[in-house]
Amino acid sequence: MVANAALAAEQAEEGSELFRHFGAIDTGEIEWQLSLLGELDQAMAQGFLWNAYQPKLDLASGRIVSVEALVRWTHGQRGPIRPDEFIPVLEKAGRIRDLTLHVLEQALDDALAWDRRGYPIGVAVNVSAALLADHGFIERVGHMLLSHRLPDGRVTIEVTETATMNAPDHAVAALNSWRAMGVRVSIDDYGTGQSSLGYLQRLPADELKIDMSFVRTIATDHRNAIMVRSTIALAHELGLKVVAEGIEDGICLEALREMGCDIGQGYHIGRPTDADSLLVALRGGEGREAA
Ligand code: G
Ligand code: G
Ligand code: MN
């Protein structure tokens, strides 16, 4: 409730800004955001917030080696709500921690189930900047990991390049505590955050995810292809695995394979699907045949 009030106050302030500029307040938008917040707990408890999983393909072996959890909200009245619409609202209202713990718990349960069915694949969860160095949150995750007993390296957190740039020393220490729990660290949306080479070298990470804005045009844009190729080389020199996201066709996939990229993700390989459909895809075969 306090969080809701804070959000309302903040929105009201933004609203009065708007009022000055445009002479109107978007009360509908505020009401919508408050109603989402009010329904969050029930939606989590009743399964309306669920994880979709998008496969990540090992380009050398052609096998699905892991998945990224992407949260979905299927609203009782309004139908599917996009994460872009509710994640920022939850972040502002201080509720992103609860949501992320919910996503993670579900991801660990599913990873354990796949493991038991003979698919020892990894699972990645997106972690917002505000949670990256939240000790209480890290501790909760630590307990969750202990109760699931997945092997080290099975769970990855994806943090945006920008998130780690806010307070570099803080971020380095925080990432080290994640890794001490056996969690892999992936730098998401890489290439959009303007971090320096020196900074990248200091960052305790396991994986670099090249942003899809670079990946999608490699077949047509020679300069972008050079950027991606040299980023792959650089990451490998630093001991990092490279994931390319946003692969939408076979030409792009082949180009990345030729460049020595480790892992691929994108609609061409597989769209985000529910846990049951993913299992069907895993059973159906490897690689692109599964998509
Ligand atoms: O499929 P897509 O529309 O799923 O995701 C949109 C955005 O929402 C992406 O930037 C993705 O990283 C983010 N996202 C998806 N699931 C989560 C989550 O559980 N936590 C956070 N913080 N972001 C998420
Ligand atoms: O920020 P993050 O990298 O976590 O975002 C993942 C987002 O990218 C999700 O919204 C997911 O649905 C979307 N996505 C995944 N593969 C593709 C793709 O091949 N093309 C496009 N346009 N979007 C994709
Ligand atoms: Mn991601």
Coordinates of C-alpha atoms and ligand atoms in Angstrom, one line a residue:
M1 CA 0.0 0.0 0.0
V2 CA 2.8 2.4 0.9
A3 CA 4.4 1.5 -2.4
N4 CA 1.2 2.2 -4.2
A5 CA 0.9 5.5 -2.5
A6 CA 4.5 6.4 -3.4
L7 CA 3.8 5.5 -7.0
A8 CA 0.6 7.5 -7.1
A9 CA 2.5 10.5 -5.7
E10 CA 5.2 10.1 -8.2
Q11 CA 2.8 9.7 -11.0
A12 CA 0.8 12.7 -9.8
E13 CA 4.0 14.8 -9.9
E14 CA 4.6 13.6 -13.4
G15 CA 1.0 14.3 -14.0
S16 CA 1.2 17.9 -12.9
E17 CA 4.2 18.3 -15.2
L18 CA 2.1 17.0 -18.0
F19 CA -0.7 19.3 -16.8
R20 CA 1.6 22.3 -17.2
H21 CA 2.6 21.2 -20.6
F22 CA -0.5 19.8 -22.1
G23 CA -3.3 20.8 -19.7
A24 CA -4.3 17.2 -19.0
I25 CA -3.6 14.4 -16.6
D26 CA -3.7 10.8 -17.8
T27 CA -5.6 9.5 -14.8
G28 CA -6.5 6.4 -16.8
E29 CA -2.9 5.4 -17.0
I30 CA -2.4 5.9 -13.2
E31 CA -5.6 3.9 -12.4
W32 CA -4.4 1.1 -14.7
Q33 CA -1.0 0.9 -13.0
L34 CA -2.5 1.0 -9.6
S35 CA -4.9 -1.8 -10.5
L36 CA -2.0 -3.9 -11.8
L37 CA -0.2 -3.4 -8.5
G38 CA -3.3 -4.3 -6.5
E39 CA -3.7 -7.6 -8.5
L40 CA -0.1 -8.7 -8.4
D41 CA -0.2 -11.0 -5.4
Q42 CA -3.3 -12.7 -6.5
A43 CA -2.1 -13.1 -10.1
M44 CA 1.1 -14.7 -8.8
A45 CA -0.8 -17.0 -6.5
Q46 CA -3.3 -18.1 -9.1
G47 CA -0.8 -18.7 -11.9
F48 CA -1.7 -15.8 -14.1
L49 CA 1.9 -14.8 -14.0
W50 CA 3.9 -17.5 -15.7
N51 CA 7.2 -18.2 -17.3
A52 CA 7.6 -18.5 -21.0
Y53 CA 11.0 -20.1 -22.0
Q54 CA 13.0 -19.2 -25.1
P55 CA 15.6 -21.8 -26.2
K56 CA 19.3 -21.0 -26.6
L57 CA 21.1 -23.1 -29.2
D58 CA 24.7 -24.3 -29.0
L59 CA 25.8 -23.4 -32.5
A60 CA 28.6 -25.9 -32.6
S61 CA 26.6 -29.0 -31.5
G62 CA 23.1 -27.8 -32.7
R63 CA 21.6 -28.7 -29.3
I64 CA 19.4 -26.6 -27.1
V65 CA 21.6 -26.1 -24.0
S66 CA 19.6 -23.6 -22.0
V67 CA 16.5 -21.4 -22.0
E68 CA 15.7 -17.8 -21.0
A69 CA 12.7 -17.3 -18.7
L70 CA 10.5 -14.4 -20.0
V71 CA 7.6 -13.6 -17.6
R72 CA 4.1 -13.4 -19.0
W73 CA 0.9 -12.0 -17.4
T74 CA -2.3 -13.4 -18.7
H75 CA -4.9 -11.0 -17.2
G76 CA -8.4 -12.4 -16.4
Q77 CA -10.2 -9.5 -18.1
R78 CA -7.6 -7.8 -20.3
G79 CA -5.8 -10.8 -21.8
P80 CA -2.1 -10.9 -22.2
I81 CA -0.1 -7.9 -20.8
R82 CA 3.4 -7.4 -22.2
P83 CA 6.3 -7.3 -19.7
D84 CA 7.3 -3.9 -21.1
E85 CA 4.0 -2.6 -19.7
F86 CA 4.2 -4.1 -16.2
I87 CA 7.9 -4.6 -15.4
P88 CA 8.6 -0.8 -15.2
V89 CA 5.5 -0.3 -13.0
L90 CA 6.7 -3.0 -10.6
E91 CA 10.2 -1.6 -10.6
K92 CA 8.9 1.9 -9.7
A93 CA 6.6 0.6 -7.0
G94 CA 9.3 -1.6 -5.3
R95 CA 7.5 -4.8 -6.2
I96 CA 10.0 -6.2 -8.8
R97 CA 11.7 -8.2 -6.0
D98 CA 8.6 -10.2 -5.4
L99 CA 8.0 -10.8 -9.0
T100 CA 11.6 -11.9 -9.7
L101 CA 11.5 -14.4 -6.8
H102 CA 8.3 -15.8 -8.2
V103 CA 9.9 -16.1 -11.7
L104 CA 13.0 -17.7 -10.3
E105 CA 11.1 -20.2 -8.1
Q106 CA 9.2 -21.3 -11.1
A107 CA 12.3 -21.4 -13.3
L108 CA 14.2 -23.6 -10.7
D109 CA 11.2 -26.0 -10.4
D110 CA 11.0 -26.3 -14.2
A111 CA 14.8 -26.8 -14.6
L112 CA 14.6 -29.5 -12.0
A113 CA 11.7 -31.2 -13.8
W114 CA 13.6 -31.1 -17.2
D115 CA 16.7 -32.5 -15.5
R116 CA 14.7 -35.4 -14.1
R117 CA 13.3 -36.1 -17.5
G118 CA 16.8 -36.3 -19.0
Y119 CA 17.3 -32.7 -20.2
P120 CA 20.0 -31.1 -18.0
I121 CA 19.6 -27.7 -19.6
G122 CA 20.4 -24.3 -18.0
V123 CA 17.9 -21.6 -17.2
A124 CA 18.5 -17.8 -17.3
V125 CA 16.4 -15.2 -15.4
N126 CA 16.4 -11.4 -16.0
V127 CA 17.4 -9.4 -12.9
S128 CA 16.7 -5.7 -12.8
A129 CA 19.4 -3.2 -11.9
A130 CA 17.8 -2.4 -8.6
L131 CA 18.1 -6.0 -7.5
L132 CA 21.6 -6.7 -8.6
A133 CA 23.2 -5.7 -5.4
D134 CA 20.2 -6.2 -3.0
H135 CA 21.7 -8.3 -0.2
G136 CA 18.3 -9.4 1.1
F137 CA 17.3 -10.5 -2.4
I138 CA 20.6 -12.4 -3.0
E139 CA 20.1 -14.2 0.3
R140 CA 16.6 -15.3 -0.6
V141 CA 17.9 -16.6 -3.9
G142 CA 20.7 -18.4 -2.1
H143 CA 18.1 -20.3 0.0
M144 CA 16.0 -21.1 -3.0
L145 CA 19.1 -22.5 -4.8
L146 CA 19.9 -24.7 -1.8
S147 CA 16.5 -26.2 -1.7
H148 CA 16.6 -27.1 -5.4
R149 CA 20.1 -28.6 -5.5
L150 CA 20.8 -27.9 -9.1
P151 CA 24.4 -28.3 -10.1
D152 CA 26.6 -25.1 -10.2
G153 CA 26.4 -23.3 -13.5
R154 CA 22.8 -24.4 -14.2
V155 CA 21.3 -21.0 -13.3
T156 CA 22.3 -17.7 -15.0
I157 CA 21.2 -14.2 -14.2
E158 CA 20.9 -11.7 -17.1
V159 CA 21.8 -8.2 -16.1
T160 CA 21.9 -5.3 -18.6
E161 CA 25.1 -3.7 -19.4
T162 CA 23.7 -0.4 -18.2
A163 CA 22.7 -1.9 -14.8
T164 CA 26.3 -2.8 -14.0
M165 CA 27.5 0.7 -15.1
N166 CA 25.6 2.6 -12.4
A167 CA 28.0 1.9 -9.6
P168 CA 30.9 -0.2 -11.0
D169 CA 32.6 -1.1 -7.7
H170 CA 29.3 -2.1 -6.2
A171 CA 28.4 -4.1 -9.3
V172 CA 31.7 -6.0 -9.3
A173 CA 31.3 -7.0 -5.6
A174 CA 27.6 -8.0 -6.2
L175 CA 28.4 -10.1 -9.3
N176 CA 31.1 -11.8 -7.3
S177 CA 28.6 -12.8 -4.6
W178 CA 26.2 -14.2 -7.3
R179 CA 29.0 -16.3 -8.8
A180 CA 30.0 -17.5 -5.3
M181 CA 26.6 -19.1 -5.2
G182 CA 27.3 -21.0 -8.4
V183 CA 25.2 -18.6 -10.5
R184 CA 26.5 -17.6 -13.9
V185 CA 26.4 -13.9 -14.9
S186 CA 25.4 -12.8 -18.4
I187 CA 25.6 -9.2 -19.6
D188 CA 22.4 -8.6 -21.5
D189 CA 21.8 -6.1 -24.3
Y190 CA 25.6 -5.8 -24.8
G191 CA 26.6 -3.0 -27.1
T192 CA 23.9 -0.6 -26.2
G193 CA 25.4 0.7 -22.9
Q194 CA 28.7 2.3 -24.1
S195 CA 30.9 0.7 -21.5
S196 CA 34.6 1.0 -21.9
L197 CA 36.9 -1.9 -22.7
G198 CA 38.7 -1.5 -19.4
Y199 CA 35.4 -1.8 -17.6
L200 CA 34.4 -5.0 -19.5
Q201 CA 37.7 -6.5 -18.5
R202 CA 37.0 -5.9 -14.8
L203 CA 33.5 -7.2 -14.8
P204 CA 33.1 -10.7 -13.2
A205 CA 30.9 -12.2 -15.9
D206 CA 30.6 -15.5 -17.7
E207 CA 28.7 -14.5 -20.8
L208 CA 28.1 -11.6 -23.1
K209 CA 24.8 -11.3 -24.9
I210 CA 25.1 -9.2 -28.0
D211 CA 22.1 -7.0 -28.4
M212 CA 19.7 -7.9 -31.3
S213 CA 20.1 -4.5 -32.9
F214 CA 23.6 -5.5 -33.9
V215 CA 22.8 -9.2 -34.6
R216 CA 19.7 -8.7 -36.9
T217 CA 21.6 -6.8 -39.6
I218 CA 24.8 -8.7 -39.9
A219 CA 23.9 -10.3 -43.2
T220 CA 23.2 -6.9 -44.8
D221 CA 25.3 -4.4 -42.9
H222 CA 29.0 -5.1 -43.4
R223 CA 30.1 -2.7 -40.6
N224 CA 27.8 -4.4 -38.1
A225 CA 29.2 -7.7 -39.1
I226 CA 32.7 -6.4 -38.3
M227 CA 31.4 -5.2 -34.9
V228 CA 29.9 -8.5 -34.0
R229 CA 32.9 -10.5 -35.3
S230 CA 35.4 -8.4 -33.3
T231 CA 33.2 -8.4 -30.2
I232 CA 33.1 -12.2 -30.3
A233 CA 36.9 -12.3 -30.6
L234 CA 37.3 -9.9 -27.7
A235 CA 34.9 -11.8 -25.5
H236 CA 36.6 -15.0 -26.1
E237 CA 40.0 -13.4 -25.3
L238 CA 38.4 -12.4 -21.9
G239 CA 37.2 -15.9 -21.3
L240 CA 33.5 -15.1 -21.9
K241 CA 30.9 -17.1 -23.8
V242 CA 29.0 -15.2 -26.5
V243 CA 25.3 -15.3 -27.0
A244 CA 23.7 -13.7 -30.1
E245 CA 20.1 -12.7 -29.6
G246 CA 17.4 -11.9 -32.2
I247 CA 18.3 -14.5 -34.8
E248 CA 15.4 -14.4 -37.2
D249 CA 16.7 -16.4 -40.2
G250 CA 19.0 -19.1 -41.3
I251 CA 21.5 -16.8 -43.0
C252 CA 22.0 -14.9 -39.8
L253 CA 22.5 -18.1 -37.9
E254 CA 25.1 -19.5 -40.4
A255 CA 27.0 -16.2 -40.3
L256 CA 27.2 -16.3 -36.5
R257 CA 28.3 -19.9 -36.6
E258 CA 31.0 -19.0 -39.0
M259 CA 32.1 -16.2 -36.8
G260 CA 32.6 -18.6 -33.9
C261 CA 29.7 -17.4 -31.8
D262 CA 28.9 -19.9 -29.0
I263 CA 25.1 -19.7 -28.5
G264 CA 22.2 -18.4 -30.5
Q265 CA 18.7 -17.2 -29.5
G266 CA 15.9 -15.9 -31.6
Y267 CA 12.6 -16.6 -33.4
H268 CA 14.3 -18.7 -36.0
I269 CA 15.5 -21.1 -33.3
G270 CA 12.4 -20.9 -31.2
R271 CA 9.9 -18.5 -29.8
P272 CA 9.2 -18.2 -26.1
T273 CA 6.8 -21.0 -25.1
D274 CA 5.3 -22.4 -22.0
A275 CA 7.2 -25.1 -20.0
D276 CA 5.2 -28.0 -21.5
S277 CA 5.7 -26.9 -25.1
L278 CA 9.4 -26.5 -24.4
L279 CA 9.6 -30.1 -23.2
V280 CA 7.8 -31.2 -26.4
A281 CA 10.4 -29.2 -28.5
L282 CA 13.3 -30.8 -26.5
R283 CA 11.8 -34.3 -27.2
G284 CA 11.1 -33.5 -30.8
G285 CA 14.8 -33.2 -31.6
E286 CA 17.7 -30.8 -31.5
G287 CA 18.5 -27.5 -33.1
R288 CA 16.4 -25.8 -35.7
E289 CA 14.2 -28.8 -36.2
A290 CA 12.9 -28.1 -32.8
A291 CA 11.7 -24.6 -33.7
Ligands
G1 O1 9.5 -11.3 -24.5 P1 9.8 -10.1 -24.2 O2 8.6 -9.3 -24.6 O3 9.5 -11.1 -23.3 O4 10.4 -9.3 -22.9 C1 10.4 -7.9 -22.8 C2 11.4 -7.4 -21.8 O5 11.0 -7.8 -20.5 C3 12.8 -7.9 -22.0 O6 13.6 -6.8 -21.9 C4 13.0 -8.8 -20.9 O7 14.4 -8.8 -20.5 C5 12.1 -8.3 -19.8 N1 11.7 -9.4 -18.9 C6 11.1 -10.5 -19.2 N2 10.9 -11.3 -18.0 C7 11.5 -10.5 -17.0 C8 11.7 -10.8 -15.6 O8 11.3 -11.8 -15.1 N3 12.3 -9.8 -14.9 C9 12.8 -8.6 -15.5 N4 13.3 -7.7 -14.7 N5 12.6 -8.4 -16.8 C10 12.0 -9.3 -17.6
G2 O1 16.1 -7.6 -23.0 P1 16.0 -9.1 -23.3 O2 17.2 -9.5 -24.1 O3 15.9 -9.9 -22.1 O4 14.8 -9.3 -24.2 C1 14.3 -10.4 -24.8 C2 13.2 -9.9 -25.7 O5 13.5 -10.2 -27.1 C3 11.9 -10.6 -25.5 O6 10.9 -9.6 -25.6 C4 11.8 -11.6 -26.6 O7 10.5 -12.0 -26.9 C5 12.5 -10.8 -27.7 N1 13.0 -11.7 -28.8 C6 13.5 -12.9 -28.7 N2 13.9 -13.4 -29.9 C7 13.6 -12.4 -30.8 C8 13.8 -12.3 -32.2 O8 14.3 -13.2 -32.9 N3 13.4 -11.2 -32.8 C9 12.8 -10.2 -32.1 N4 12.4 -9.1 -32.8 N5 12.6 -10.2 -30.8 C10 13.0 -11.3 -30.1
MN3 MN 17.4 -11.1 -21.3

